[in-house]
Tab-separated table of C-alpha atoms in Angstrom:
chain	number	residue	atom	x	y	z
N	893	MET	CA	-2.327	-14.355	-16.973
N	894	SER	CA	0.372	-11.668	-16.885
N	895	ILE	CA	0.480	-8.095	-18.191
N	896	ASN	CA	3.902	-6.525	-18.775
N	897	ASN	CA	5.316	-9.661	-17.119
N	898	VAL	CA	3.343	-9.020	-13.919
N	899	ILE	CA	0.989	-11.593	-12.409
N	900	VAL	CA	-1.951	-10.105	-10.476
N	901	GLN	CA	-3.516	-12.145	-7.678
N	902	ASP	CA	-6.698	-11.077	-5.878
N	903	LEU	CA	-6.384	-12.815	-2.513
N	904	HIS	CA	-9.279	-11.045	-0.734
N	905	ILE	CA	-9.046	-11.061	3.106
N	906	VAL	CA	-5.877	-12.719	4.408
N	907	PRO	CA	-4.287	-12.609	7.900
N	908	TYR	CA	-1.477	-10.065	7.973
N	909	MET	CA	1.284	-12.397	9.181
N	910	GLN	CA	0.354	-15.012	6.585
N	911	THR	CA	0.828	-12.443	3.830
N	912	TYR	CA	3.990	-11.051	5.421
N	913	GLN	CA	5.605	-14.486	5.503
N	914	ALA	CA	4.415	-15.312	1.985
N	915	MET	CA	5.998	-12.117	0.616
N	916	HIS	CA	9.332	-13.004	2.146
N	917	ASP	CA	9.159	-16.615	0.988
N	918	PHE	CA	8.327	-15.482	-2.553
N	919	THR	CA	11.209	-13.005	-2.634
N	920	GLN	CA	13.710	-15.409	-1.091
N	921	ASN	CA	12.859	-18.141	-3.593
N	922	ARG	CA	12.495	-16.058	-6.755
N	923	HIS	CA	15.079	-16.303	-9.532
N	924	ALA	CA	15.972	-14.453	-12.730
N	925	GLN	CA	12.981	-15.877	-14.626
N	926	THR	CA	10.396	-15.351	-11.875
N	927	LEU	CA	7.671	-12.958	-12.986
N	928	ASP	CA	6.838	-9.978	-10.803
N	929	GLU	CA	3.571	-10.183	-8.879
N	930	ILE	CA	0.909	-7.885	-7.438
N	931	TRP	CA	-1.166	-9.150	-4.522
N	932	LEU	CA	-4.497	-7.452	-3.816
N	933	VAL	CA	-5.541	-8.105	-0.227
N	934	GLU	CA	-7.411	-6.832	2.799
N	935	HIS	CA	-6.517	-7.567	6.411
N	936	GLN	CA	-8.438	-7.939	9.632
N	937	PRO	CA	-7.820	-4.977	11.996
N	938	VAL	CA	-4.111	-4.615	12.731
N	939	PHE	CA	-1.588	-1.868	13.407
N	940	THR	CA	1.732	-2.364	11.629
N	941	GLN	CA	4.900	-0.620	12.712
N	942	GLY	CA	7.683	0.278	10.282
N	943	LYS	CA	11.248	-0.926	10.826
N	944	VAL	CA	12.307	2.453	12.233
N	945	GLY	CA	8.911	3.160	13.772
N	946	LYS	CA	8.829	4.977	17.095
N	947	ALA	CA	6.773	3.591	19.970
N	948	GLU	CA	5.433	7.017	20.927
N	949	HIS	CA	3.334	7.116	17.760
N	950	LEU	CA	1.071	4.444	19.290
N	951	LEU	CA	-1.025	6.775	21.438
N	952	ASN	CA	-3.410	4.278	23.042
N	953	CYS	CA	-3.216	0.548	23.674
N	954	THR	CA	-6.265	-1.285	22.333
N	955	ASP	CA	-7.260	-4.870	21.632
N	956	ILE	CA	-6.044	-4.410	18.041
N	957	PRO	CA	-2.707	-6.214	17.604
N	958	VAL	CA	0.461	-4.265	16.821
N	959	ILE	CA	2.921	-6.046	14.521
N	960	GLN	CA	6.522	-5.042	13.907
N	961	THR	CA	7.463	-5.198	10.212
N	962	ASP	CA	10.489	-4.505	8.018
N	963	ARG	CA	8.848	-1.945	5.738
N	964	GLY	CA	9.781	1.699	5.669
N	965	GLY	CA	7.727	4.307	7.458
N	966	GLN	CA	6.018	4.564	10.816
N	967	ILE	CA	2.867	3.031	12.275
N	968	THR	CA	-0.341	2.637	10.270
N	969	TYR	CA	-3.625	0.760	10.433
N	970	HIS	CA	-5.158	-1.907	8.194
N	971	ALA	CA	-8.721	-3.232	8.208
N	972	PRO	CA	-11.392	-4.556	5.847
N	973	GLY	CA	-12.530	-1.850	3.462
N	974	GLN	CA	-8.964	-0.791	2.777
N	975	GLN	CA	-7.470	-1.933	-0.530
N	976	ILE	CA	-3.901	-3.085	-0.087
N	977	MET	CA	-1.691	-3.638	-3.099
N	978	TYR	CA	1.523	-5.522	-2.393
N	979	THR	CA	4.062	-5.076	-5.177
N	980	LEU	CA	6.724	-7.770	-5.578
N	981	ILE	CA	8.869	-6.160	-8.254
N	982	ASP	CA	12.447	-6.871	-9.397
N	983	LEU	CA	13.820	-3.331	-9.596
N	984	ARG	CA	17.156	-4.247	-11.150
N	985	ARG	CA	15.561	-6.177	-13.982
N	986	ARG	CA	13.381	-3.187	-14.876
N	987	HIS	CA	16.236	-0.700	-14.295
N	988	ILE	CA	14.321	1.436	-11.813
N	989	GLY	CA	15.254	2.885	-8.431
N	990	ILE	CA	13.374	3.012	-5.173
N	991	ARG	CA	12.347	6.638	-5.710
N	992	ASP	CA	10.919	5.700	-9.100
N	993	MET	CA	8.973	2.902	-7.446
N	994	VAL	CA	7.503	5.234	-4.838
N	995	SER	CA	6.448	7.653	-7.582
N	996	PHE	CA	4.864	4.830	-9.596
N	997	LEU	CA	2.803	3.783	-6.573
N	998	GLU	CA	1.719	7.312	-5.712
N	999	ASN	CA	0.865	8.203	-9.298
N	1000	SER	CA	-1.141	5.019	-9.791
N	1001	VAL	CA	-3.355	6.086	-6.882
N	1002	ILE	CA	-3.631	9.683	-8.125
N	1003	GLN	CA	-4.710	8.400	-11.550
N	1004	THR	CA	-7.206	6.003	-9.997
N	1005	LEU	CA	-8.775	8.787	-7.938
N	1006	ALA	CA	-8.832	11.093	-10.977
N	1007	HIS	CA	-11.025	8.489	-12.687
N	1008	TYR	CA	-13.649	9.401	-10.066
N	1009	GLY	CA	-13.131	13.135	-10.494
N	1010	ILE	CA	-11.025	13.487	-7.345
N	1011	ILE	CA	-7.972	15.735	-7.290
N	1012	ALA	CA	-5.267	14.094	-5.175
N	1013	TYR	CA	-1.638	14.975	-4.654
N	1014	THR	CA	1.627	13.955	-2.999
N	1015	LYS	CA	3.882	15.709	-0.503
N	1016	ALA	CA	7.641	15.853	-0.957
N	1017	ASP	CA	8.335	15.314	2.750
N	1018	ALA	CA	5.584	12.796	3.519
N	1019	PRO	CA	5.134	9.826	1.141
N	1020	GLY	CA	1.569	8.851	0.331
N	1021	VAL	CA	-1.441	10.409	-1.367
N	1022	TYR	CA	-3.587	13.220	0.006
N	1023	ILE	CA	-6.945	14.910	-0.637
N	1024	ASP	CA	-7.784	18.261	0.961
N	1025	HIS	CA	-4.892	17.935	3.461
N	1026	LYS	CA	-6.120	14.491	4.542
N	1027	LYS	CA	-4.331	11.229	3.801
N	1028	ILE	CA	-6.144	8.599	1.748
N	1029	CYS	CA	-3.247	6.296	0.881
N	1030	SER	CA	-0.187	5.172	2.833
N	1031	LEU	CA	2.792	3.334	1.424
N	1032	GLY	CA	5.916	1.594	2.618
N	1033	LEU	CA	8.480	-0.647	0.974
N	1034	HIS	CA	11.302	-3.008	1.837
N	1035	ILE	CA	14.056	-3.996	-0.595
N	1036	ASN	CA	15.592	-7.466	-0.527
N	1037	ARG	CA	17.890	-8.825	-3.240
N	1038	GLY	CA	16.963	-5.871	-5.435
N	1039	CYS	CA	13.243	-6.659	-5.175
N	1040	THR	CA	10.421	-4.801	-3.440
N	1041	LEU	CA	8.107	-6.116	-0.761
N	1042	HIS	CA	5.042	-4.422	0.781
N	1043	GLY	CA	3.326	-1.629	-1.178
N	1044	LEU	CA	0.361	0.680	-0.602
N	1045	ALA	CA	-2.888	0.834	1.354
N	1046	LEU	CA	-5.781	2.841	-0.121
N	1047	ASN	CA	-8.715	3.659	2.170
N	1048	ILE	CA	-11.963	2.798	0.396
N	1049	ASP	CA	-14.856	2.138	2.795
N	1050	MET	CA	-13.690	1.347	6.313
N	1051	ASP	CA	-14.000	2.391	9.948
N	1052	LEU	CA	-11.362	5.105	10.307
N	1053	THR	CA	-11.831	5.456	14.086
N	1054	PRO	CA	-8.809	3.294	15.087
N	1055	PHE	CA	-6.512	5.782	13.339
N	1056	ASN	CA	-7.267	8.042	16.339
N	1057	ASN	CA	-5.121	5.722	18.464
N	1058	ILE	CA	-1.962	6.488	16.485
N	1059	ASN	CA	-0.052	9.275	14.827
N	1060	PRO	CA	-0.631	7.946	11.302
N	1061	CYS	CA	2.702	7.432	9.566
N	1062	GLY	CA	4.324	9.332	12.438
N	1063	TYR	CA	2.491	12.640	11.906
N	1064	ALA	CA	0.647	14.005	14.931
N	1065	GLY	CA	-2.803	15.314	14.086
N	1066	LEU	CA	-2.828	13.901	10.560
N	1067	GLN	CA	-6.400	13.273	9.472
N	1068	MET	CA	-7.302	10.267	7.360
N	1069	THR	CA	-9.988	10.063	4.706
N	1070	GLN	CA	-11.411	7.460	2.338
N	1071	LEU	CA	-12.980	7.112	-1.077
N	1072	LYS	CA	-16.543	6.666	0.206
N	1073	ASP	CA	-16.450	10.269	1.481
N	1074	TYR	CA	-16.200	11.413	-2.148
N	1075	VAL	CA	-17.888	8.697	-4.226
N	1076	PHE	CA	-21.463	7.485	-3.656
N	1077	ASN	CA	-21.370	4.182	-5.537
N	1078	ILE	CA	-18.091	2.305	-5.224
N	1079	ASP	CA	-17.319	-0.653	-7.463
N	1080	ARG	CA	-14.480	-2.447	-5.696
N	1081	ASN	CA	-13.585	-4.531	-8.730
N	1082	GLU	CA	-13.299	-1.392	-10.846
N	1083	ILE	CA	-10.982	0.168	-8.277
N	1084	LYS	CA	-8.768	-2.907	-8.258
N	1085	GLN	CA	-8.604	-2.892	-12.041
N	1086	GLN	CA	-7.836	0.819	-12.209
N	1087	LEU	CA	-5.170	0.597	-9.526
N	1088	THR	CA	-3.337	-2.374	-10.990
N	1089	ASP	CA	-3.578	-1.166	-14.596
N	1090	ASN	CA	-2.266	2.277	-13.703
N	1091	PHE	CA	0.628	0.839	-11.728
N	1092	ILE	CA	1.616	-1.743	-14.342
N	1093	ASN	CA	1.542	0.917	-17.058
N	1094	HIS	CA	4.219	2.842	-15.155
N	1095	LEU	CA	6.596	-0.114	-15.010
N	1096	PRO	CA	9.300	-0.166	-17.702
N	1097	LYS	CA	9.146	-3.238	-19.902
N	1098	TYR	CA	11.990	-5.701	-20.111
């Protein structure tokens, strides 16, 4: 089923490199009639480095793998309990730019958090979503053939300790937070629905 010509797939826990390769295969093989897709996933513990990421932002070597990617941004951390939303969107077909796309992603998270009574915000010089000066959502994109790959990672209920081994997103001393610090009962399916609905509602129709 598609909404606003977007297919949503809930893939649960998938190895990072499997998803990375699948995103590129999908984008390379898509054509003018291919519907956009959203992939909801979680990954086993992994650090991912952005295409211009600096090595010094990995503060400590651990047994958690570090994978070089082609997304924008610096190093971040993924693990179960973090909701990742990969957005495979044809920007040209919807007549939107990359800055619009970033705003759509950020605002979809802000709206989702507002549903739980949480006031979140963005920063002009540091993409992502923040609560009380702490980061709850990171994002990074790559554009290929006018289409986006990658997306956002929203911290829900996870072990945040490994973030201490990096400068998250390249910012020394940046503290991370998660939804469970603000919401007692978390319905993961509701969060997925809120997140995808809010994002899709931002996308121009075609």
